[in-house]
Amino acid sequence: MPSLFDSKHVRRAFSRAASSYHAAAVLQQEVGKRLLESLDYLEERQPQVVLDVGSGPAHSTAAMKKRWPKAQVIALDLALPMLAEARKQAGWWRPFSRVCADARALPLADNSVDVIFSNLCLQWVEDLPSVFAGFRRVLKPGGLLVCSTFGPETLVELREAFAQADDTPHVSRFVQIAQFGDALMMAGFRDPVLDRDLFTLTYDDLPALMRELKAIGATNALSGRRHTLTGRSRFNAAQAAYEPLRRADGKLPSSWEVIYAHAWAPEPGAPIREHGHDVAAVPVSAIPIRRRPQNP
């Protein structure tokens, strides 16, 4: 089956956006602050290892290192230039590790992480149950996962405007909140709690919105995207389709739906759910062996 996303394009886009990301990613920073509040569910527990998946320039990573100065805090990102920017957040007084890797294949040992934090990274992943299974693998029993992603109302105006100008999709289809929760359950996470916010950002015109998307690396990464330039005629048609949405204040609106979730890694021996059913996972050492008596 062909992949929905072009992972090489995703890496290139975020690599190019590394230097401009922080200044442009106002929404991502606000969502990150709200997601950091979910860490209060740990109460007085002091994690030993904390993993920030899709860390970008690592502002949330630095905040978690400040919160837990004795913990090993790891910034993990697909784009190496993002981790170069992250280095600016990791001064000698609060150093953290930086790892260039894919969220779909975490290079960490089983049961080695107390907390996984992932802010607005998972919308670039098509197989959520598989990624969540990887998260569960590296989390210690009882470990905490807090994460966010974009929901289906994100950039709906842009999607519909380009749909009137071009048969080729320009905006990803984002996951429904129920699908996100189901993926957590399928991977075996316990007690998931999900919430959502709907933000409306405004722009002077469509080019301003497109410039911001490029500055944060959120370009069209669909494998089925048009691989040639959109063209002035198609862009003008999309711009004309967007124009009736202009508000009384003269701005164009852009919707961003954010889904938040937190869940707990199960205790040892808990089953993994596959296709809605529990699949028992029992270590070989725990299976009793009955030996037949030998005939004399």
Coordinates of C-alpha atoms in Angstrom, one line a residue:
M1 CA 0.0 0.0 0.0
P2 CA 1.4 3.5 -0.9
S3 CA 2.0 5.8 2.0
L4 CA -0.3 8.7 2.6
F5 CA 2.6 11.0 3.5
D6 CA 5.9 11.5 1.8
S7 CA 8.2 11.2 4.9
K8 CA 11.2 12.6 3.0
H9 CA 9.2 15.7 2.1
V10 CA 8.2 16.1 5.7
R11 CA 11.8 15.9 6.8
R12 CA 12.9 18.4 4.2
A13 CA 10.1 20.9 4.9
F14 CA 10.8 21.0 8.7
S15 CA 14.6 21.1 8.1
R16 CA 14.1 24.2 5.9
A17 CA 11.7 25.8 8.4
A18 CA 14.0 25.3 11.4
S19 CA 15.3 28.9 11.6
S20 CA 11.8 30.4 11.1
Y21 CA 9.7 28.0 13.1
H22 CA 9.8 29.5 16.5
A23 CA 8.8 33.0 15.3
A24 CA 5.9 31.7 13.2
A25 CA 4.6 28.9 15.4
V26 CA 2.5 31.0 17.8
L27 CA -0.3 28.4 17.8
Q28 CA 2.0 25.5 18.4
Q29 CA 3.5 27.3 21.3
E30 CA 0.1 28.0 22.9
V31 CA -0.9 24.3 22.4
G32 CA 2.4 23.3 23.9
K33 CA 1.7 25.3 27.0
R34 CA -1.7 23.8 27.5
L35 CA -0.3 20.3 26.9
L36 CA 2.4 20.9 29.5
E37 CA -0.4 21.4 32.1
S38 CA -1.4 17.8 31.6
L39 CA 1.9 16.8 33.3
D40 CA 0.2 17.7 36.5
Y41 CA -1.5 14.3 36.4
L42 CA 1.8 12.9 37.6
E43 CA 1.2 14.7 40.9
E44 CA 4.3 14.2 43.1
R45 CA 5.9 11.5 40.9
Q46 CA 9.4 12.4 39.7
P47 CA 10.1 10.8 36.3
Q48 CA 13.6 9.6 35.6
V49 CA 13.4 9.6 31.8
V50 CA 11.2 12.0 29.7
L51 CA 10.9 11.9 25.9
D52 CA 9.7 14.8 23.7
V53 CA 8.7 13.3 20.4
G54 CA 8.7 15.8 17.5
S55 CA 10.3 18.3 19.7
G56 CA 11.1 20.9 17.0
P57 CA 13.3 23.7 18.5
A58 CA 12.6 22.1 22.0
H59 CA 11.0 24.9 24.0
S60 CA 8.7 22.3 25.6
T61 CA 11.7 20.1 26.2
A62 CA 13.5 22.9 28.0
A63 CA 10.4 23.5 30.1
M64 CA 10.3 19.9 31.2
K65 CA 14.0 19.9 32.1
K66 CA 13.3 23.0 34.2
R67 CA 10.4 21.2 35.9
W68 CA 12.4 18.0 36.5
P69 CA 16.1 19.0 36.7
K70 CA 17.2 15.6 37.8
A71 CA 15.5 13.7 35.0
Q72 CA 17.1 12.7 31.7
V73 CA 15.1 14.7 29.2
I74 CA 15.4 13.8 25.5
A75 CA 14.4 15.9 22.5
L76 CA 13.6 13.7 19.5
D77 CA 12.9 15.1 16.1
L78 CA 13.0 13.9 12.5
A79 CA 14.7 17.0 11.2
L80 CA 18.4 17.5 12.2
P81 CA 18.3 21.3 11.7
M82 CA 15.5 21.5 14.3
L83 CA 17.8 19.8 16.8
A84 CA 20.5 22.3 16.0
E85 CA 18.0 25.0 17.0
A86 CA 17.1 23.0 20.1
R87 CA 20.7 23.3 21.2
K88 CA 20.1 26.9 21.9
Q89 CA 17.5 25.9 24.6
A90 CA 19.9 23.4 26.2
G91 CA 22.4 25.6 28.1
W92 CA 25.0 24.3 30.5
W93 CA 22.6 24.9 33.4
R94 CA 19.8 22.7 32.0
P95 CA 21.2 20.3 29.4
F96 CA 19.1 17.7 27.7
S97 CA 19.8 15.1 25.1
R98 CA 19.0 15.5 21.4
V99 CA 18.2 12.5 19.1
C100 CA 17.4 12.6 15.4
A101 CA 14.9 9.8 14.8
D102 CA 11.5 9.0 13.4
A103 CA 8.5 8.8 15.8
R104 CA 7.5 5.6 14.0
A105 CA 10.7 3.8 15.1
L106 CA 11.9 5.0 18.4
P107 CA 15.5 4.1 19.1
L108 CA 14.9 3.4 22.8
A109 CA 14.8 0.3 24.9
D110 CA 11.6 -1.3 26.1
N111 CA 10.2 0.0 29.4
S112 CA 12.8 2.8 29.6
V113 CA 10.7 6.0 29.6
D114 CA 8.5 7.5 32.3
V115 CA 6.8 10.2 30.3
I116 CA 6.2 10.7 26.5
F117 CA 5.3 14.2 25.4
S118 CA 4.3 14.9 21.8
N119 CA 3.0 18.3 20.7
L120 CA 1.5 18.6 17.2
C121 CA 3.6 15.9 15.6
L122 CA 1.3 13.0 15.1
Q123 CA -0.7 14.6 12.3
W124 CA 2.2 13.5 10.0
V125 CA 1.7 9.9 10.9
E126 CA -0.8 7.8 9.1
D127 CA -0.7 4.6 11.1
L128 CA -1.5 5.9 14.6
P129 CA -2.0 2.4 16.3
S130 CA 1.5 1.4 15.2
V131 CA 3.1 4.6 16.5
F132 CA 1.2 4.3 19.8
A133 CA 2.3 0.7 20.1
G134 CA 5.9 2.0 19.8
F135 CA 5.1 4.5 22.5
R136 CA 3.7 1.8 24.7
R137 CA 6.8 -0.4 24.1
V138 CA 9.3 2.2 25.4
L139 CA 7.1 3.5 28.3
K140 CA 7.4 1.9 31.7
P141 CA 4.3 0.3 33.2
G142 CA 2.2 3.1 34.5
G143 CA 4.1 5.7 32.4
L144 CA 2.2 8.7 31.1
L145 CA 1.6 9.7 27.5
V146 CA 0.5 13.3 26.7
C147 CA 0.0 14.3 23.1
S148 CA -1.8 16.6 20.7
T149 CA -2.6 16.5 17.0
F150 CA -4.8 18.4 14.6
G151 CA -8.4 17.5 14.0
P152 CA -10.5 17.5 10.8
E153 CA -11.7 21.1 11.0
T154 CA -8.1 22.3 10.7
L155 CA -7.6 24.5 7.6
V156 CA -11.0 23.5 6.4
E157 CA -11.4 26.9 4.6
L158 CA -8.1 26.4 2.7
R159 CA -9.0 22.8 1.8
E160 CA -12.4 23.9 0.4
A161 CA -10.9 26.9 -1.5
F162 CA -8.3 24.8 -3.3
A163 CA -10.9 22.0 -3.9
Q164 CA -12.7 24.5 -6.1
A165 CA -9.5 25.3 -8.0
D166 CA -7.8 22.0 -8.3
D167 CA -8.7 18.3 -8.3
T168 CA -5.4 17.4 -6.5
P169 CA -5.6 17.7 -2.7
H170 CA -3.6 20.5 -1.1
V171 CA -4.5 19.9 2.6
S172 CA -4.3 16.7 4.6
R173 CA -7.4 15.0 6.0
F174 CA -6.8 15.1 9.8
V175 CA -8.0 12.3 12.2
Q176 CA -11.3 12.5 14.1
I177 CA -11.1 12.6 17.8
A178 CA -12.9 9.2 18.1
Q179 CA -10.3 7.6 15.8
F180 CA -7.5 9.1 17.9
G181 CA -9.0 7.6 21.1
D182 CA -9.6 4.2 19.3
A183 CA -5.9 4.1 18.2
L184 CA -4.8 4.6 21.9
M185 CA -7.1 1.8 23.0
M186 CA -5.9 -0.5 20.2
A187 CA -2.3 0.0 21.4
G188 CA -3.3 -1.0 24.9
F189 CA -3.2 2.4 26.7
R190 CA -5.4 2.7 29.7
D191 CA -7.8 5.4 30.8
P192 CA -7.4 7.8 27.9
V193 CA -8.9 11.2 28.3
L194 CA -9.4 13.4 25.2
D195 CA -10.3 17.0 24.7
R196 CA -10.4 19.5 21.8
D197 CA -10.0 23.2 21.1
L198 CA -11.0 25.2 18.0
F199 CA -8.8 28.2 17.3
T200 CA -9.4 30.8 14.6
L201 CA -6.4 32.6 13.3
T202 CA -6.7 35.5 10.9
Y203 CA -4.6 36.7 7.9
D204 CA -4.6 39.7 5.6
D205 CA -4.8 37.4 2.5
L206 CA -4.2 33.9 1.3
P207 CA -0.5 34.5 0.5
A208 CA 0.1 35.5 4.1
L209 CA -1.4 32.2 5.3
M210 CA 0.7 30.2 2.8
R211 CA 3.9 32.0 3.9
E212 CA 3.1 31.1 7.6
L213 CA 2.5 27.5 6.7
K214 CA 5.8 27.4 4.9
A215 CA 7.6 29.1 7.8
I216 CA 6.4 26.3 10.2
G217 CA 7.1 23.5 7.7
A218 CA 3.4 22.7 7.3
T219 CA 3.5 22.3 3.5
N220 CA 1.6 19.8 1.5
A221 CA 3.3 16.5 2.2
L222 CA 0.7 14.2 0.7
S223 CA 2.2 11.5 -1.5
G224 CA -0.6 12.2 -4.0
R225 CA 0.1 16.0 -4.2
R226 CA 0.8 17.8 -7.4
H227 CA 4.6 17.7 -7.9
T228 CA 4.6 20.7 -10.2
L229 CA 4.0 24.3 -9.2
T230 CA 0.3 25.1 -8.4
G231 CA 0.3 27.8 -11.1
R232 CA -1.0 31.3 -11.0
S233 CA -4.4 30.4 -12.4
R234 CA -5.2 27.7 -9.8
F235 CA -3.9 29.9 -7.0
N236 CA -6.0 32.9 -8.1
A237 CA -9.0 30.6 -8.3
A238 CA -8.4 29.4 -4.8
Q239 CA -7.9 33.0 -3.6
A240 CA -11.2 34.0 -5.2
A241 CA -13.0 31.0 -3.5
Y242 CA -11.5 32.0 -0.1
E243 CA -12.5 35.7 -0.5
P244 CA -16.2 35.4 0.5
L245 CA -15.1 34.3 3.9
R246 CA -13.5 37.7 4.7
R247 CA -14.7 39.0 8.0
A248 CA -16.0 42.4 9.0
D249 CA -12.6 43.3 10.3
G250 CA -11.1 42.7 6.8
K251 CA -9.3 39.5 7.8
L252 CA -9.5 36.0 6.3
P253 CA -10.2 33.3 8.9
S254 CA -8.3 30.0 9.3
S255 CA -9.6 27.2 11.5
W256 CA -7.3 25.0 13.6
E257 CA -8.9 22.1 15.6
V258 CA -6.5 20.7 18.2
I259 CA -7.1 17.3 19.9
Y260 CA -5.4 16.7 23.2
A261 CA -5.0 13.3 24.9
H262 CA -3.4 11.7 27.9
A263 CA -3.3 8.0 28.7
W264 CA -1.4 5.5 30.8
A265 CA 0.8 2.6 29.9
P266 CA -0.7 -0.6 31.3
E267 CA 0.8 -2.8 33.9
P268 CA 2.9 -5.8 32.8
G269 CA 0.9 -8.6 31.2
A270 CA -2.0 -6.4 30.2
P271 CA -3.4 -7.4 26.8
I272 CA -2.9 -5.5 23.6
R273 CA -6.2 -4.7 21.7
E274 CA -6.3 -5.7 18.1
H275 CA -9.3 -5.1 16.0
G276 CA -11.4 -4.4 19.1
H277 CA -10.4 -7.6 20.9
D278 CA -7.9 -8.2 23.7
V279 CA -4.9 -10.3 22.7
A280 CA -3.2 -11.9 25.7
A281 CA 0.5 -11.3 26.0
V282 CA 2.2 -13.9 28.3
P283 CA 5.9 -14.3 28.6
V284 CA 7.2 -17.8 27.9
S285 CA 8.8 -18.0 31.3
A286 CA 5.3 -17.6 32.9
I287 CA 3.9 -20.6 31.0
P288 CA 3.9 -23.8 33.2
I289 CA 5.3 -26.8 31.5
R290 CA 3.9 -30.2 32.4
R291 CA 6.4 -33.0 31.7
R292 CA 5.2 -36.5 30.9
P293 CA 6.6 -39.2 33.2
Q294 CA 9.3 -41.3 31.4
N295 CA 8.4 -44.9 30.9
P296 CA 10.9 -47.2 32.6

